[in-house]
Tab-separated table of C-alpha atoms in Angstrom:
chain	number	residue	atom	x	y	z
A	1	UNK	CA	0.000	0.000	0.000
A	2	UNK	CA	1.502	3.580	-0.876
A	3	UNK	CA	0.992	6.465	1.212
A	4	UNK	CA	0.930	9.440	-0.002
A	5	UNK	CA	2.922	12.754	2.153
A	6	UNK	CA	-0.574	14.252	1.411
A	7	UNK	CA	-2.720	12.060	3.440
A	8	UNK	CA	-0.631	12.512	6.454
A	9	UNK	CA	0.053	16.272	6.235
A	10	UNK	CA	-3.109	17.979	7.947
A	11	UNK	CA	-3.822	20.311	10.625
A	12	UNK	CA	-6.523	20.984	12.568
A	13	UNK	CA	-8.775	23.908	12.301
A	14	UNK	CA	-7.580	25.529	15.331
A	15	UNK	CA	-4.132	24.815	14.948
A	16	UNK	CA	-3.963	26.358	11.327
A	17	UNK	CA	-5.908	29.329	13.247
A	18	UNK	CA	-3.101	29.452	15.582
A	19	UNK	CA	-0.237	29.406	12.914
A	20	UNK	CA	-1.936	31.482	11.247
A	21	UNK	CA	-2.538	34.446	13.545
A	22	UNK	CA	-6.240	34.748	12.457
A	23	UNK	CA	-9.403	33.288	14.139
A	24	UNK	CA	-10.670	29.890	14.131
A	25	UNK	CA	-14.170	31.518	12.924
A	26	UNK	CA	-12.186	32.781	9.700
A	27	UNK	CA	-10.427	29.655	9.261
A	28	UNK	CA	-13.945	28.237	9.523
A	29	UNK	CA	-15.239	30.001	6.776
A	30	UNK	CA	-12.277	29.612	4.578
A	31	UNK	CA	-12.830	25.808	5.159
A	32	UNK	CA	-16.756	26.394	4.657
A	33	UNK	CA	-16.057	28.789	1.263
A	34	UNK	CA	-13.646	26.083	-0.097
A	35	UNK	CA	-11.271	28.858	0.022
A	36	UNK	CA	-8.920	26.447	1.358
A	37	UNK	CA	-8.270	23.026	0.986
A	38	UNK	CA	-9.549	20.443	3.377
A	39	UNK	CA	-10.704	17.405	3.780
A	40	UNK	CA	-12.558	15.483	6.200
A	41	UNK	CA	-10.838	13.038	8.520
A	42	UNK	CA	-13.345	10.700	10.462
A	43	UNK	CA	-15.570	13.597	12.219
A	44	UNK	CA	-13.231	16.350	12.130
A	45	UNK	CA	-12.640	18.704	9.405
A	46	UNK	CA	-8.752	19.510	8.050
A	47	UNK	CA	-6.832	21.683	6.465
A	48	UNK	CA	-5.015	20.294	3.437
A	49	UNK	CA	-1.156	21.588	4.003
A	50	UNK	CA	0.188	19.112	1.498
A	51	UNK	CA	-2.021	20.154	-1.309
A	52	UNK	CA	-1.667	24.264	0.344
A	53	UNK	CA	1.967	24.343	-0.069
A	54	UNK	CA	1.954	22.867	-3.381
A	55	UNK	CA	-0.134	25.426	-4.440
A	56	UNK	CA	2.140	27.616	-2.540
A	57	UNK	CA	5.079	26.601	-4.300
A	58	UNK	CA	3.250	26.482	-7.922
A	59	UNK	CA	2.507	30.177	-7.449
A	60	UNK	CA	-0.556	30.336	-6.246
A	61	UNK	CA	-0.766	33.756	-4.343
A	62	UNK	CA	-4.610	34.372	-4.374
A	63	UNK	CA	-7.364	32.196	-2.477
A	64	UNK	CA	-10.851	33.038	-3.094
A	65	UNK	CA	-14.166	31.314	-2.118
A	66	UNK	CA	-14.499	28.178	-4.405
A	67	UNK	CA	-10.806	27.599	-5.559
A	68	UNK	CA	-11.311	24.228	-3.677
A	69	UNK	CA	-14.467	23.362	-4.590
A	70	UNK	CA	-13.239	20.450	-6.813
A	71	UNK	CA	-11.447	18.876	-4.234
């Protein structure tokens, strides 16, 4: 079985809040918006840092509500 780096590299809500220096309501909404990737890991909801920093790193400067809809 192959694991992916992506599968294992999530952060809670409040954490990404935290590293983030903005509130968990706005990270909420982000998450809510799709303005951010996430995914859902048994009854939580997490944010996607694998697939944010490759976006990151492919140039992606500008989130807006939907950009993650897809996902």
């Amino acid at each position: 079985m192959t694991t992916t780096n992506e599968s294992l590299d999530l952060c809670s809500v409040k954490t990404f809040a935290e590293l983030s220096g903005v509130t968990v309501e706005e990270v909420i909404n982000w998450v809510d918006s799709q303005t951010i990737p996430s995914m859902k890991l048994a009854d939580f909801r997490m944010v996607n840092l694998a697939r944010l920093r490759a976006d990151l790193e492919k140039g992606k400067t500008v989130f807006k509500a939907g950009d993650y809809a897809y996902v």
